[in-house]
Short mmCIF file of C-alpha atoms in Angstrom, two decimals:
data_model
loop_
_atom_site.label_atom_id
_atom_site.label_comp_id
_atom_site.label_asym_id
_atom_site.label_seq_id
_atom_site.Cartn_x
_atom_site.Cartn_y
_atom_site.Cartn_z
CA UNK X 1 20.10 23.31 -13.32
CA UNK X 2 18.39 22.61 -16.67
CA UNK X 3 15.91 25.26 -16.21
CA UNK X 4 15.19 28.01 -17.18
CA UNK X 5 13.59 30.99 -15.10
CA UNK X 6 11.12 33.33 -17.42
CA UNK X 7 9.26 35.13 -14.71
CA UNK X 8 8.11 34.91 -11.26
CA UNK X 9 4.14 34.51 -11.11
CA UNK X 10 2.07 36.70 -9.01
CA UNK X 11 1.09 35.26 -5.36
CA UNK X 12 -2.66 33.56 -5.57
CA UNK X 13 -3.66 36.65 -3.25
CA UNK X 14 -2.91 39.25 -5.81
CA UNK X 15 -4.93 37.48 -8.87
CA UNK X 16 -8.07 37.14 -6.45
CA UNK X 17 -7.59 40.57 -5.69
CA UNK X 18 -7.58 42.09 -9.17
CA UNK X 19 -9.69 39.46 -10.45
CA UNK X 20 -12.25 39.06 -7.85
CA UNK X 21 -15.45 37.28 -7.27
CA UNK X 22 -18.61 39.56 -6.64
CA UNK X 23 -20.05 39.33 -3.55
CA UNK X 24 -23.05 37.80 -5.06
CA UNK X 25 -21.87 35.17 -6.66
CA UNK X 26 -19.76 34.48 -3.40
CA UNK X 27 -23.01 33.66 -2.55
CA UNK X 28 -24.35 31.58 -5.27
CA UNK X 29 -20.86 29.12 -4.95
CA UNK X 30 -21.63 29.30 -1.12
CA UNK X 31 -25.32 28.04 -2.04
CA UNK X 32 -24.71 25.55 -4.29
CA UNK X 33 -21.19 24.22 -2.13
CA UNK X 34 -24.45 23.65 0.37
CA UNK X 35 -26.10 21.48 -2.66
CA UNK X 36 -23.68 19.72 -3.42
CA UNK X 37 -22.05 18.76 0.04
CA UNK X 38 -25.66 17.58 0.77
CA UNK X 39 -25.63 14.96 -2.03
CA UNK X 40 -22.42 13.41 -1.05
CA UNK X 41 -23.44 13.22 2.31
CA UNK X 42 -26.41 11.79 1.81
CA UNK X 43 -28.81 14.49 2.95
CA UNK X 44 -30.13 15.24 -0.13
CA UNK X 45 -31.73 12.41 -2.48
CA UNK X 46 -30.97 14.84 -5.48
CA UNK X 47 -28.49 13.31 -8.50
CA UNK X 48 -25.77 15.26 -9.36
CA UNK X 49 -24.54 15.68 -12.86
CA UNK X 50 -20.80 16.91 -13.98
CA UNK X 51 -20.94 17.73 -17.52
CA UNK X 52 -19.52 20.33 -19.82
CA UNK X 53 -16.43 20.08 -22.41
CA UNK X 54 -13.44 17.93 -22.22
CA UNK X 55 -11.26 21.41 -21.76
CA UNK X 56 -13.01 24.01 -21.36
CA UNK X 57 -10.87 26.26 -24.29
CA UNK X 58 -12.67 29.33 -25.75
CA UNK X 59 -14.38 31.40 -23.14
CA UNK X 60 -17.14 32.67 -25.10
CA UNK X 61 -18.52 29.22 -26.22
CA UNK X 62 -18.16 27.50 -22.83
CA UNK X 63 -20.21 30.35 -21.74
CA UNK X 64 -22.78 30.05 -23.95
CA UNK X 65 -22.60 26.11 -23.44
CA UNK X 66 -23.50 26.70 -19.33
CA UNK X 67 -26.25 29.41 -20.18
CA UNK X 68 -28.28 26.58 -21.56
CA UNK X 69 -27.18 24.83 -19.10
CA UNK X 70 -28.63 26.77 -16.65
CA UNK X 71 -32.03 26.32 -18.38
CA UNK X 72 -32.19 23.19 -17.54
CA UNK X 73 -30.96 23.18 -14.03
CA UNK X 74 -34.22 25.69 -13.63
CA UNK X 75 -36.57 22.75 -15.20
CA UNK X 76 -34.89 19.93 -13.20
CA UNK X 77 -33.78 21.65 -9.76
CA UNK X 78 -36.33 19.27 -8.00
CA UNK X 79 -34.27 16.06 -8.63
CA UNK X 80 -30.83 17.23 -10.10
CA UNK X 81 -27.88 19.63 -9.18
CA UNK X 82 -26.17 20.13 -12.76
CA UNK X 83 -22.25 21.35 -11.96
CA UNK X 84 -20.51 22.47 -15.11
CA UNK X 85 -17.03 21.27 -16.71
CA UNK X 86 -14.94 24.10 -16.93
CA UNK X 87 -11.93 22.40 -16.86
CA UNK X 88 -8.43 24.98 -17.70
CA UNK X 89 -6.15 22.11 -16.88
CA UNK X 90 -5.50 18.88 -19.38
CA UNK X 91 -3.38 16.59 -18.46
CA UNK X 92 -1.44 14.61 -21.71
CA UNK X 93 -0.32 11.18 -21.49
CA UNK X 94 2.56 11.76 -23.28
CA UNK X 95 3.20 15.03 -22.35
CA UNK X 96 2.03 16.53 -25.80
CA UNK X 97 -0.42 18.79 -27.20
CA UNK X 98 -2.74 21.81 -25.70
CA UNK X 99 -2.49 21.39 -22.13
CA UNK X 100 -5.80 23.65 -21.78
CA UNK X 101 -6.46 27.63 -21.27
CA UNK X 102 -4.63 27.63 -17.71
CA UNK X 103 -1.58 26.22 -19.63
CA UNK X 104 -2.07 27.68 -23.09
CA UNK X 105 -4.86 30.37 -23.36
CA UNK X 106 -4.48 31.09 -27.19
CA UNK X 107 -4.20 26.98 -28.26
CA UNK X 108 -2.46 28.18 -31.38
CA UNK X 109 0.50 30.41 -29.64
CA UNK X 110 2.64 29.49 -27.23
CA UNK X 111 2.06 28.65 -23.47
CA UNK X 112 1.75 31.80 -21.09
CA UNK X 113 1.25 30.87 -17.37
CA UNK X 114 -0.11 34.44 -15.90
CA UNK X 115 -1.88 35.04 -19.10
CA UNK X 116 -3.34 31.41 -18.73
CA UNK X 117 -3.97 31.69 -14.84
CA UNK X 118 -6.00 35.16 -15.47
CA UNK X 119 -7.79 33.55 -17.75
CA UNK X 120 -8.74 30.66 -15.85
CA UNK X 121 -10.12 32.88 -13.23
CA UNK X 122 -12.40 35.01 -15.90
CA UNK X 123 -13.50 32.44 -17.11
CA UNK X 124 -14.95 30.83 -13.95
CA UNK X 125 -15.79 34.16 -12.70
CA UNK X 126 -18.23 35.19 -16.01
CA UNK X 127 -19.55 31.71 -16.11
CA UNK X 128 -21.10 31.95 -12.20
CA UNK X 129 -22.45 35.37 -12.86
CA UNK X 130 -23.75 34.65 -15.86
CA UNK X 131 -25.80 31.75 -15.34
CA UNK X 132 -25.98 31.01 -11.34
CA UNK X 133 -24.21 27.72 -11.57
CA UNK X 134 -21.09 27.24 -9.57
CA UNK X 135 -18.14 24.88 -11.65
CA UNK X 136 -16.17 21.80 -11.42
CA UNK X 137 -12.29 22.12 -12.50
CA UNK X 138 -9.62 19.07 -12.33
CA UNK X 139 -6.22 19.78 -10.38
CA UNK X 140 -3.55 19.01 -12.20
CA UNK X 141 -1.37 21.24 -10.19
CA UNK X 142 -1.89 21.50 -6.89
CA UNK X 143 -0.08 24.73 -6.43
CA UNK X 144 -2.35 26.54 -8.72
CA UNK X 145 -5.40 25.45 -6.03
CA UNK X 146 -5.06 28.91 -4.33
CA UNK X 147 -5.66 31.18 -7.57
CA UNK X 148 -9.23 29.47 -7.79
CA UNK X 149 -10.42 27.85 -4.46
CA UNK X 150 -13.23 30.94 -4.31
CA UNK X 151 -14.41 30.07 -7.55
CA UNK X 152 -14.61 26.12 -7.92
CA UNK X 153 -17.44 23.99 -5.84
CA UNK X 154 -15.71 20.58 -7.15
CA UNK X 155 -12.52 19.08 -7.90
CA UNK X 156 -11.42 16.40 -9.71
CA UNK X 157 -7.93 14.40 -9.16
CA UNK X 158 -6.82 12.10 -12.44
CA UNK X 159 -6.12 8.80 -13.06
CA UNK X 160 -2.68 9.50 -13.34
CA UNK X 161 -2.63 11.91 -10.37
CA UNK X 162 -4.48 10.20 -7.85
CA UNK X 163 -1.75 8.33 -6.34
CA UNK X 164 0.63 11.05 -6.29
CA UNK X 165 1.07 12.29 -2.66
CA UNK X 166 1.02 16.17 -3.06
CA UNK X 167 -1.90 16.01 -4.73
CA UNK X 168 -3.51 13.72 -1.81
CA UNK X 169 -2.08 16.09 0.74
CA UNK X 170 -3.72 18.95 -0.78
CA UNK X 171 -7.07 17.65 -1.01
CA UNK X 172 -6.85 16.82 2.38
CA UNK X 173 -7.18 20.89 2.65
CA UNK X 174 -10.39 21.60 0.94
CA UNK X 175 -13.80 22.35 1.97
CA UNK X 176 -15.37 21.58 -1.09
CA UNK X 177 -15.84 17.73 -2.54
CA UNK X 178 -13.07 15.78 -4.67
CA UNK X 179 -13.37 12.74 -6.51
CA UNK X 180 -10.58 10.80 -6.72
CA UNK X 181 -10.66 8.73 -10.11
CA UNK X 182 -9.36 4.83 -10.11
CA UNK X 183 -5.70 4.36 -11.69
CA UNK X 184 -5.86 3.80 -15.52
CA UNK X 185 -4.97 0.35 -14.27
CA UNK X 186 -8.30 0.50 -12.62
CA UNK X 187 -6.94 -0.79 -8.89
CA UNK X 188 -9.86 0.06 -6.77
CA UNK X 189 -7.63 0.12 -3.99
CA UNK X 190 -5.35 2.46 -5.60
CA UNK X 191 -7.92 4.91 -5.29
CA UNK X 192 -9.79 3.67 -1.63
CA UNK X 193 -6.48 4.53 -0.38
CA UNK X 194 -6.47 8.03 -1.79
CA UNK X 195 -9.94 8.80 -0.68
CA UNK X 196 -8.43 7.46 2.66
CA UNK X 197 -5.55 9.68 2.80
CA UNK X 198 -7.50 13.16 1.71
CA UNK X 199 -10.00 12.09 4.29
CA UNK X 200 -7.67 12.66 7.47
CA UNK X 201 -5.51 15.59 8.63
CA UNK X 202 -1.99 15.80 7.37
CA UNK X 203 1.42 18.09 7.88
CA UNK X 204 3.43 18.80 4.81
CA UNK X 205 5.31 21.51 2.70
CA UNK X 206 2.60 23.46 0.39
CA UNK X 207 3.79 26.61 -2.29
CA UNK X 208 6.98 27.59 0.58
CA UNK X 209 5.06 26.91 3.72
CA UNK X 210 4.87 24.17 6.19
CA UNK X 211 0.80 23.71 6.75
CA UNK X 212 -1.53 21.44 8.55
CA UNK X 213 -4.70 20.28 7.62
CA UNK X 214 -7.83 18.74 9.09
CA UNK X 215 -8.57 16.17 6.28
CA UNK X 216 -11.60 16.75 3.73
CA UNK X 217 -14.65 14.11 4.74
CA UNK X 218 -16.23 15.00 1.26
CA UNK X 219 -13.81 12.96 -0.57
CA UNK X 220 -14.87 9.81 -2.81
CA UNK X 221 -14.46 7.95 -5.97
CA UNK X 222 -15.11 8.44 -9.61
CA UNK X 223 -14.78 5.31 -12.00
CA UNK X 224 -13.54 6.06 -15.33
CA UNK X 225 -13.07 2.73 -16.70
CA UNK X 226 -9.33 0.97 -17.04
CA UNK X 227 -7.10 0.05 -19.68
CA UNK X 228 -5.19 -3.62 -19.60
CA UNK X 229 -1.96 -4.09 -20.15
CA UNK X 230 -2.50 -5.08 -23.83
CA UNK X 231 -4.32 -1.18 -24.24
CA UNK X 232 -8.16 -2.45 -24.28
CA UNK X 233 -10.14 -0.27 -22.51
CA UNK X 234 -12.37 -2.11 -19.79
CA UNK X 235 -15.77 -0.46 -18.53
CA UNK X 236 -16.32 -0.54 -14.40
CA UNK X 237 -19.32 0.97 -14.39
CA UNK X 238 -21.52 -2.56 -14.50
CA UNK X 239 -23.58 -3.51 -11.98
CA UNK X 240 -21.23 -6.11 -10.51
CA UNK X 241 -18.23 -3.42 -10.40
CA UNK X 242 -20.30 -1.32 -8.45
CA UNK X 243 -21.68 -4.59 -5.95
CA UNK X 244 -17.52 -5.04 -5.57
CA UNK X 245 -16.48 -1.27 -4.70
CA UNK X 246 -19.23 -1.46 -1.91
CA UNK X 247 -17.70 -4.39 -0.40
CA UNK X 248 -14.46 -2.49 -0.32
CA UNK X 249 -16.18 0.50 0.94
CA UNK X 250 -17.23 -1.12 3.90
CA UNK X 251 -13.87 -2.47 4.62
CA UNK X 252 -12.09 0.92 5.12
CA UNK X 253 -12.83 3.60 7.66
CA UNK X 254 -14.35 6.26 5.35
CA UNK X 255 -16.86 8.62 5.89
CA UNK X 256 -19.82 9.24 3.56
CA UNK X 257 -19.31 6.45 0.46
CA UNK X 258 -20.26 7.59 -2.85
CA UNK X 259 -19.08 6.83 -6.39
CA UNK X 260 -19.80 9.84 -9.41
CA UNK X 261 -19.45 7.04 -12.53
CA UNK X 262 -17.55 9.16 -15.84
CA UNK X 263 -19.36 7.69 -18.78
CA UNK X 264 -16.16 8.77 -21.08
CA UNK X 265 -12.52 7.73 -21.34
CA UNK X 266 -12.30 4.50 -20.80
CA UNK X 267 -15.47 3.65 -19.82
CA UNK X 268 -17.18 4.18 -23.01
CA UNK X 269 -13.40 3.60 -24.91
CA UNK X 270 -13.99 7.20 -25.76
CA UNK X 271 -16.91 6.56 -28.27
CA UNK X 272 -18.56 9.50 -26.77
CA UNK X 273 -22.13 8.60 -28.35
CA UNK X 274 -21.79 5.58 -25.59
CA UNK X 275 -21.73 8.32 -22.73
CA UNK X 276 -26.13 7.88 -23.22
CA UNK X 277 -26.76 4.33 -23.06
CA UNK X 278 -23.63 4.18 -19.78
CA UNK X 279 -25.77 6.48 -18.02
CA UNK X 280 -28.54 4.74 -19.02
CA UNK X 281 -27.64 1.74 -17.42
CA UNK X 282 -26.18 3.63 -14.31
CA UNK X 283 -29.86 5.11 -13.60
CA UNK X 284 -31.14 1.33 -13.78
CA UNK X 285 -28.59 -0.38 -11.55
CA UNK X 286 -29.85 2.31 -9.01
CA UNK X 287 -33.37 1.56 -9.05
CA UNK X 288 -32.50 -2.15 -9.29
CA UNK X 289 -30.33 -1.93 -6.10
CA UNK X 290 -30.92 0.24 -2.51
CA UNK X 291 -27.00 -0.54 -2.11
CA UNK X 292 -26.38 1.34 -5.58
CA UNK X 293 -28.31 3.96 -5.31
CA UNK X 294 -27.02 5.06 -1.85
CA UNK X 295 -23.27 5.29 -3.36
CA UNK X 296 -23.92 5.93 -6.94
CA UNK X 297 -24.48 10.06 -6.25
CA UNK X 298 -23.95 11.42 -9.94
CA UNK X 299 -22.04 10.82 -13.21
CA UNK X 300 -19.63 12.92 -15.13
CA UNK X 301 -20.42 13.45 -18.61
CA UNK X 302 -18.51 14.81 -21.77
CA UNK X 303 -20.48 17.66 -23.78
CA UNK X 304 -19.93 20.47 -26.12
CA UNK X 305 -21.89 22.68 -28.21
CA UNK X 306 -21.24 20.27 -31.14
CA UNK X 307 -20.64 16.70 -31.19
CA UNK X 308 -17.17 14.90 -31.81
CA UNK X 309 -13.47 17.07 -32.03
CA UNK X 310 -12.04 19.11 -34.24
CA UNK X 311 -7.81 20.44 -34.78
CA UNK X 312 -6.47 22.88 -33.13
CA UNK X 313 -6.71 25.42 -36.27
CA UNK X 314 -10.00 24.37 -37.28
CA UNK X 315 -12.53 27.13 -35.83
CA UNK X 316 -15.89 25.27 -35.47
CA UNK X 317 -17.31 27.26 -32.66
CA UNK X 318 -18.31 25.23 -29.66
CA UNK X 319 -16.50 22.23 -30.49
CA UNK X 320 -13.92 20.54 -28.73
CA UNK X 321 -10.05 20.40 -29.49
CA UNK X 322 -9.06 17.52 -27.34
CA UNK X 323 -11.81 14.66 -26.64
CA UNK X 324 -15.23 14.07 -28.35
CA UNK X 325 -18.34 15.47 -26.68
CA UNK X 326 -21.96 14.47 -27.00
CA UNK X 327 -23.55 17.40 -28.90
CA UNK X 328 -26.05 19.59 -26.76
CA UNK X 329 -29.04 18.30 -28.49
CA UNK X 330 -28.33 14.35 -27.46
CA UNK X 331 -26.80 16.58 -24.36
CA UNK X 332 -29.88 18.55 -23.16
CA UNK X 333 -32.28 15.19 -23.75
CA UNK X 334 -29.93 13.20 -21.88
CA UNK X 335 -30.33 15.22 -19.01
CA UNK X 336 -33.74 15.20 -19.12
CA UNK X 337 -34.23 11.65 -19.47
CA UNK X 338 -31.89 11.57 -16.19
CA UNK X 339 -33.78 13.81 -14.10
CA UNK X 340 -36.89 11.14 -14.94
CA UNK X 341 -35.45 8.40 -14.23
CA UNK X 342 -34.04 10.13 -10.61
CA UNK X 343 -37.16 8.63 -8.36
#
């Protein structure tokens, strides 16, 4: 075999145990799991809002970052549930550069997987106690789900995860909601089909043990955008991509429909400033259409402490080494402006 061994990780049970979650803010994730699921399922005519950094990779100013965040959950809690980005996973497209804290938790040494999965879990654990808001991670590896399924009250599955099978499998196994983003090739039936499968039960082969599950009715769709075969980004967040994923909705046996649109990657062609006037125009398709605003249940946003990206190297506190953010001025107005336009 071509690899090589370094060290044999600690089981999932023994992180949780010396890293554990306080028993009140068990309760906060249990509280705002109840928020959440209630959105999706339509009992709750409250917007929900993903937003935080593109990886989540300096504890301190991600904290900060979701204290003010909290501040405005307080002033908005009427009409929004704000989840923060912490996301300790970042998948490359070519394989290079900082794969984020769970990978890589200094991003200027070299990768350490128990160092990066205790991180990971600090991380989530300070930001719930700290500021009462429960988190959103992607899973880039499914067999790191157990080290933080106590911590994380959403999941997102990539574009160019979603139509891998173990990672459909093991959504199938969660209580909490997933979105399942379209293919960069933006097939809308790429990713029907993987709401589809994480929807119903499922028998399979998970971390050394042969497991069943029940399937995960929480499951739905995030639309990131596409990119054509000639590399231009195309938007599918327009009011006539949203008219067509109903009709495909309808066509498949799924419970609870709902779309969460990402205003970044290729929706915006990663000119983050674009993220406002997307969501803009996401919040007026709703009130334009009943149909839209029953599926449409939240977007996904990109934001830091300060706007654009820096090098790994460079130091600017609160500013992000992989993707450009909105800033948390344009951020915290933006927010705002969506909880207004939420009637």
């Amino acid at each position: 075999m071509s690899f090589t061994f370094l060290k044999q990780l600690p089981k999932p049970e023994e992180i949780k145990q010396e890293y554990a979650l306080s028993l009140q803010a068990a309760q906060i994730k249990k509280d705002r799991d109840q928020l959440i699921r209630d959105i999706i399922t339509g009992n709750s005519d409250k917007f929900l809002v993903i937003i935080g950094p593109c990886s989540a990779d300096n504890e301190d100013s991600v904290c900060d970052y979701i204290s003010r965040l909290a501040k405005v959950q307080e002033k908005t809690a009427d009409r929004l549930v704000i989840v923060p980005r912490i996301y300790t996973n970042k998948p490359r497209t070519t394989g290079e550069g900082y794969k984020g804290i769970a990978h890589q938790p200094d991003p200027e040494k070299r990768p350490d997987m128990l160092a990066g999965l205790i991180a990971m879990r600090k991380m989530h654990i300070r930001a719930i106690e700290e500021s009462g808001l429960s988190p959103a991670d992607e899973m880039l590896y499914p067999e790191n789900w157990p080290y933080v399924e106590d911590l994380l009250s959403y999941v997102a599955i990539g574009a160019r995860s979603v139509e891998d099978q173990h990672h459909r499998l093991t959504v199938s196994g969660f209580d909490v909601p997933a979105g399942m983003k379209n293919p960069t090739s933006g097939d809308f039936s790429v990713m029907l089909n993987s709401v589809y499968a994480a929807q119903h039960h499922h028998h399979f082969v998970f971390r050394g043990y042969e497991v069943s599950t029940t399937g995960n009715p929480l499951t739905h769709v995030i639309l990131r955008g596409a990119v054509n075969k000639r590399g231009v980004s195309l938007p599918n967040y327009h009011y006539e991509d949203l008219e067509r994923l109903i009709q495909m909705y309808e066509k498949m046996d799924l419970l609870h429909p709902a779309a969460i649109i990402d205003a970044n990657h290729a929706n915006s062609n990663k000119q983050y400033e674009q993220q406002i006037r997307i969501v803009k125009e996401v919040m007026h398709n709703r009130r334009l259409s009943e149909e839209i605003r029953r599926l449409v249940k939240g977007v996904m946003i990109e934001s830091y402490l300060e706007p654009g990206c820096q090098k790994v190297g460079e130091h600017i506190y609160g500013k992000s080494i992989t993707d450009p953010c909105l800033g948390w001025k344009e951020s915290e107005e933006l927010l705002y402006q969506i909880a207004e336009m939420n009637v």
